[in-house]
């Protein structure tokens, strides 16, 4: 079966650091994506991990451990505009290139 | 255009009415995906096109749902005899992806369908 788990909601303070975890159990794996989605808007691409380790991109970093079926998105120096839903998605090339999506983590950044 | 566009942005339909949702992908993008996203949920895959070929329609929830991309660019998702459970945001995404590789999916703003 296909299963992707991430926390439903998180709260953090402006200027702080927050880590959003994602665990997955899928029949195939060719990469993991993180997308950001503001309310009422389309998802926008944040990161793509296919190899183990940490990928850093400005204030955002994403980590992958394929052996553990685990990823996290790390957001530093939080800003109010980071309040959004963060979606974890697994790509399986053998599954007609589908992305299997988690339900998303709603992050609220408070002043 | 600069990005993926969808129309209409909002659609209110009476139960039993047919609707057609349009997606204009980024020019030159080979792959096109349709997703259904209910409130507070992640996107759910509906169907996938590579150029004009519909390679996967396993996510379409019923035979009332039909998608086409006749010339390999613009795509239309049609829902016949709409039901209240069809109320959702319908997202379209496109990518340069070729069969042997993967590229980022670019999403349109979505069409919010409300069935009364």
Tab-separated table of C-alpha atoms in Angstrom:
chain	number	residue	atom	x	y	z
A	1	UNK	CA	0.000	0.000	0.000
A	2	UNK	CA	0.897	3.673	-0.159
A	3	UNK	CA	1.037	5.715	3.003
A	4	UNK	CA	2.473	9.138	3.716
A	5	UNK	CA	2.227	10.628	7.192
A	6	UNK	CA	2.883	14.140	8.348
A	7	UNK	CA	1.547	16.140	11.305
A	8	UNK	CA	-1.732	17.904	10.698
A	9	UNK	CA	-0.889	21.194	12.351
A	10	UNK	CA	2.114	22.997	13.801
A	11	UNK	CA	2.596	26.368	15.425
A	12	UNK	CA	5.807	28.365	15.682
A	13	UNK	CA	7.011	31.844	16.487
A	14	UNK	CA	8.354	34.404	14.074
A	15	UNK	CA	12.149	34.166	13.862
A	16	UNK	CA	12.263	30.612	15.180
A	17	UNK	CA	13.118	27.304	13.484
A	18	UNK	CA	10.552	24.606	12.754
A	19	UNK	CA	10.952	21.037	11.481
A	20	UNK	CA	8.105	19.335	9.653
A	21	UNK	CA	8.452	15.560	9.463
A	22	UNK	CA	7.181	13.185	6.816
A	23	UNK	CA	7.297	9.390	6.880
A	24	UNK	CA	6.367	7.264	3.929
A	25	UNK	CA	5.696	3.665	2.988
A	26	UNK	CA	5.336	3.277	-0.751
A	27	UNK	CA	5.724	0.448	-3.225
A	28	UNK	CA	8.400	2.368	-5.107
A	29	UNK	CA	10.503	5.442	-4.544
A	30	UNK	CA	12.246	7.770	-6.942
A	31	UNK	CA	12.287	10.959	-4.945
A	32	UNK	CA	10.466	13.045	-2.373
A	33	UNK	CA	9.073	16.513	-2.888
A	34	UNK	CA	8.043	19.293	-0.570
A	35	UNK	CA	5.512	21.833	-1.750
A	36	UNK	CA	4.174	24.943	-0.050
A	37	UNK	CA	0.536	25.885	-0.444
A	38	UNK	CA	-0.996	29.108	0.814
A	39	UNK	CA	-4.725	29.088	1.435
A	40	UNK	CA	-6.645	29.334	-1.797
A	41	UNK	CA	-3.536	29.092	-3.936
A	42	UNK	CA	-1.787	26.388	-5.941
A	43	UNK	CA	1.084	24.355	-4.450
A	44	UNK	CA	4.529	25.722	-5.231
A	45	UNK	CA	7.695	23.638	-5.393
A	46	UNK	CA	10.147	23.884	-2.495
A	47	UNK	CA	12.530	20.950	-2.766
A	48	UNK	CA	13.267	17.559	-4.245
A	49	UNK	CA	15.402	14.862	-2.553
A	50	UNK	CA	16.365	11.656	-4.285
A	51	UNK	CA	19.564	10.828	-2.392
A	52	UNK	CA	20.071	10.596	1.357
A	53	UNK	CA	21.177	13.729	3.093
A	54	UNK	CA	20.404	17.370	3.512
A	55	UNK	CA	19.594	19.796	0.699
A	56	UNK	CA	19.834	23.436	1.698
A	57	UNK	CA	18.168	26.257	-0.174
A	58	UNK	CA	18.186	29.566	1.627
A	59	UNK	CA	15.993	29.492	4.716
A	60	UNK	CA	14.575	26.109	3.732
A	61	UNK	CA	16.341	22.759	3.974
A	62	UNK	CA	15.079	19.267	3.278
A	63	UNK	CA	16.474	15.986	4.563
A	64	UNK	CA	15.941	12.436	3.331
A	65	UNK	CA	16.698	9.008	4.749
A	66	UNK	CA	15.581	6.357	2.296
A	67	UNK	CA	16.372	3.456	4.635
A	68	UNK	CA	14.072	4.937	7.263
A	69	UNK	CA	11.393	6.190	4.876
A	70	UNK	CA	11.755	9.586	6.463
A	71	UNK	CA	12.120	13.181	5.427
A	72	UNK	CA	11.891	16.534	7.077
A	73	UNK	CA	11.559	20.117	5.951
A	74	UNK	CA	13.426	22.640	8.078
A	75	UNK	CA	12.383	26.270	8.007
A	76	UNK	CA	14.704	28.808	9.602
A	77	UNK	CA	14.185	32.444	10.571
A	78	UNK	CA	10.447	32.022	10.262
A	79	UNK	CA	8.450	34.841	8.780
A	80	UNK	CA	4.730	35.482	8.974
A	81	UNK	CA	4.441	34.741	5.250
A	82	UNK	CA	5.618	31.179	5.941
A	83	UNK	CA	2.183	30.435	7.392
A	84	UNK	CA	0.909	27.886	4.897
A	85	UNK	CA	0.321	24.209	4.341
A	86	UNK	CA	3.427	22.122	3.603
A	87	UNK	CA	2.845	19.050	1.482
A	88	UNK	CA	5.122	16.034	1.289
A	89	UNK	CA	4.855	13.965	-1.895
A	90	UNK	CA	6.619	10.805	-3.040
A	91	UNK	CA	7.430	10.222	-6.695
A	92	UNK	CA	7.330	6.691	-8.061
A	93	UNK	CA	8.556	6.382	-11.637
A	94	UNK	CA	7.123	2.912	-11.823
A	95	UNK	CA	3.674	4.154	-10.905
A	96	UNK	CA	3.077	6.128	-14.072
A	97	UNK	CA	5.032	9.030	-12.687
A	98	UNK	CA	2.391	9.754	-10.091
A	99	UNK	CA	3.044	11.848	-7.075
A	100	UNK	CA	1.541	10.346	-3.940
A	101	UNK	CA	0.691	13.185	-1.593
A	102	UNK	CA	0.468	13.496	2.153
A	103	UNK	CA	-2.415	15.416	3.649
A	104	UNK	CA	-0.235	18.432	4.395
A	105	UNK	CA	0.925	20.159	7.562
A	106	UNK	CA	-0.725	23.473	8.329
A	107	UNK	CA	1.908	25.774	9.843
A	108	UNK	CA	0.857	28.884	11.739
A	109	UNK	CA	3.588	31.434	12.443
A	110	UNK	CA	2.756	33.752	15.288
A	111	UNK	CA	4.364	37.126	16.038
B	1	UNK	CA	2.008	32.336	-20.907
B	2	UNK	CA	4.350	32.477	-17.965
B	3	UNK	CA	2.617	29.772	-15.974
B	4	UNK	CA	-0.189	27.260	-15.915
B	5	UNK	CA	-3.587	28.874	-16.179
B	6	UNK	CA	-6.981	27.416	-15.409
B	7	UNK	CA	-10.487	28.607	-16.067
B	8	UNK	CA	-12.888	29.275	-14.631
B	9	UNK	CA	-11.356	30.036	-11.229
B	10	UNK	CA	-14.698	29.441	-9.540
B	11	UNK	CA	-17.668	27.436	-10.695
B	12	UNK	CA	-20.972	26.916	-8.973
B	13	UNK	CA	-23.094	24.162	-10.453
B	14	UNK	CA	-26.481	22.742	-9.616
B	15	UNK	CA	-26.533	19.058	-8.859
B	16	UNK	CA	-26.923	17.129	-12.091
B	17	UNK	CA	-25.362	19.828	-14.254
B	18	UNK	CA	-22.368	19.120	-16.519
B	19	UNK	CA	-19.205	21.216	-16.100
B	20	UNK	CA	-16.011	21.665	-18.112
B	21	UNK	CA	-12.779	22.853	-16.560
B	22	UNK	CA	-9.955	24.117	-18.718
B	23	UNK	CA	-6.198	23.960	-18.221
B	24	UNK	CA	-3.578	25.798	-20.274
B	25	UNK	CA	-0.181	24.287	-19.417
B	26	UNK	CA	3.163	25.960	-19.817
B	27	UNK	CA	4.100	25.988	-23.483
B	28	UNK	CA	6.244	23.011	-24.421
B	29	UNK	CA	5.448	20.974	-21.322
B	30	UNK	CA	4.968	17.353	-22.241
B	31	UNK	CA	3.247	16.090	-19.129
B	32	UNK	CA	-0.062	17.272	-17.741
B	33	UNK	CA	-1.731	16.134	-14.534
B	34	UNK	CA	-5.155	16.706	-13.037
B	35	UNK	CA	-5.657	16.547	-9.284
B	36	UNK	CA	-8.657	16.889	-7.004
B	37	UNK	CA	-8.078	18.594	-3.676
B	38	UNK	CA	-10.710	18.591	-0.965
B	39	UNK	CA	-10.572	21.191	1.772
B	40	UNK	CA	-7.753	20.470	4.207
B	41	UNK	CA	-6.462	17.522	2.187
B	42	UNK	CA	-3.540	16.935	-0.094
B	43	UNK	CA	-4.080	16.707	-3.853
B	44	UNK	CA	-5.445	13.397	-5.111
B	45	UNK	CA	-4.272	12.226	-8.513
B	46	UNK	CA	-6.965	12.005	-11.179
B	47	UNK	CA	-5.294	11.515	-14.545
B	48	UNK	CA	-2.069	12.026	-16.492
B	49	UNK	CA	-1.310	12.944	-20.090
B	50	UNK	CA	1.892	12.704	-22.009
B	51	UNK	CA	1.308	14.978	-24.971
B	52	UNK	CA	-2.133	13.992	-26.264
B	53	UNK	CA	-2.032	10.473	-24.867
B	54	UNK	CA	-3.878	9.796	-21.646
B	55	UNK	CA	-1.521	7.309	-20.037
B	56	UNK	CA	-3.177	6.964	-16.678
B	57	UNK	CA	-6.749	7.659	-15.671
B	58	UNK	CA	-6.848	5.394	-12.664
B	59	UNK	CA	-7.636	8.257	-10.298
B	60	UNK	CA	-10.862	9.334	-11.967
B	61	UNK	CA	-13.502	8.601	-9.330
B	62	UNK	CA	-16.268	7.521	-11.683
B	63	UNK	CA	-17.266	7.331	-15.321
B	64	UNK	CA	-18.834	10.767	-14.909
B	65	UNK	CA	-15.315	12.177	-15.085
B	66	UNK	CA	-13.662	12.538	-18.456
B	67	UNK	CA	-10.464	14.329	-19.499
B	68	UNK	CA	-8.959	15.089	-22.865
B	69	UNK	CA	-5.958	16.829	-24.362
B	70	UNK	CA	-6.578	16.445	-28.102
B	71	UNK	CA	-3.660	18.495	-29.411
B	72	UNK	CA	-1.204	17.865	-26.630
B	73	UNK	CA	-1.505	21.310	-25.073
B	74	UNK	CA	-4.795	22.557	-23.593
B	75	UNK	CA	-6.684	20.018	-21.524
B	76	UNK	CA	-10.298	19.853	-20.432
B	77	UNK	CA	-11.691	17.977	-17.456
B	78	UNK	CA	-15.392	17.306	-17.838
B	79	UNK	CA	-17.684	16.201	-15.066
B	80	UNK	CA	-21.112	14.987	-16.040
B	81	UNK	CA	-24.178	14.994	-13.788
B	82	UNK	CA	-22.292	16.677	-10.961
B	83	UNK	CA	-22.873	15.511	-7.410
B	84	UNK	CA	-22.245	17.325	-4.155
B	85	UNK	CA	-19.247	15.125	-3.405
B	86	UNK	CA	-17.587	16.533	-6.528
B	87	UNK	CA	-17.173	19.863	-4.740
B	88	UNK	CA	-13.419	20.448	-4.488
B	89	UNK	CA	-10.567	22.379	-6.020
B	90	UNK	CA	-9.385	20.876	-9.280
B	91	UNK	CA	-5.709	21.480	-9.866
B	92	UNK	CA	-3.859	21.139	-13.119
B	93	UNK	CA	-0.077	20.756	-13.241
B	94	UNK	CA	2.388	20.479	-16.091
B	95	UNK	CA	6.019	19.476	-16.355
B	96	UNK	CA	8.732	18.937	-18.921
B	97	UNK	CA	9.040	15.332	-17.758
B	98	UNK	CA	9.928	12.698	-20.272
B	99	UNK	CA	9.183	9.052	-19.449
B	100	UNK	CA	12.651	8.334	-18.132
B	101	UNK	CA	13.052	11.348	-15.912
B	102	UNK	CA	11.170	13.628	-13.645
B	103	UNK	CA	10.932	17.355	-13.431
B	104	UNK	CA	9.135	19.730	-11.120
B	105	UNK	CA	5.392	19.999	-11.584
B	106	UNK	CA	4.090	23.534	-11.997
B	107	UNK	CA	0.581	24.029	-10.732
B	108	UNK	CA	-2.179	26.243	-11.960
B	109	UNK	CA	-4.312	28.254	-9.523
B	110	UNK	CA	-7.062	25.662	-9.584
B	111	UNK	CA	-10.784	25.757	-10.208
B	112	UNK	CA	-12.942	25.728	-7.116
B	113	UNK	CA	-16.085	23.770	-7.936
B	114	UNK	CA	-19.084	24.014	-5.663
B	115	UNK	CA	-22.030	21.760	-6.378
B	116	UNK	CA	-25.275	22.832	-4.745
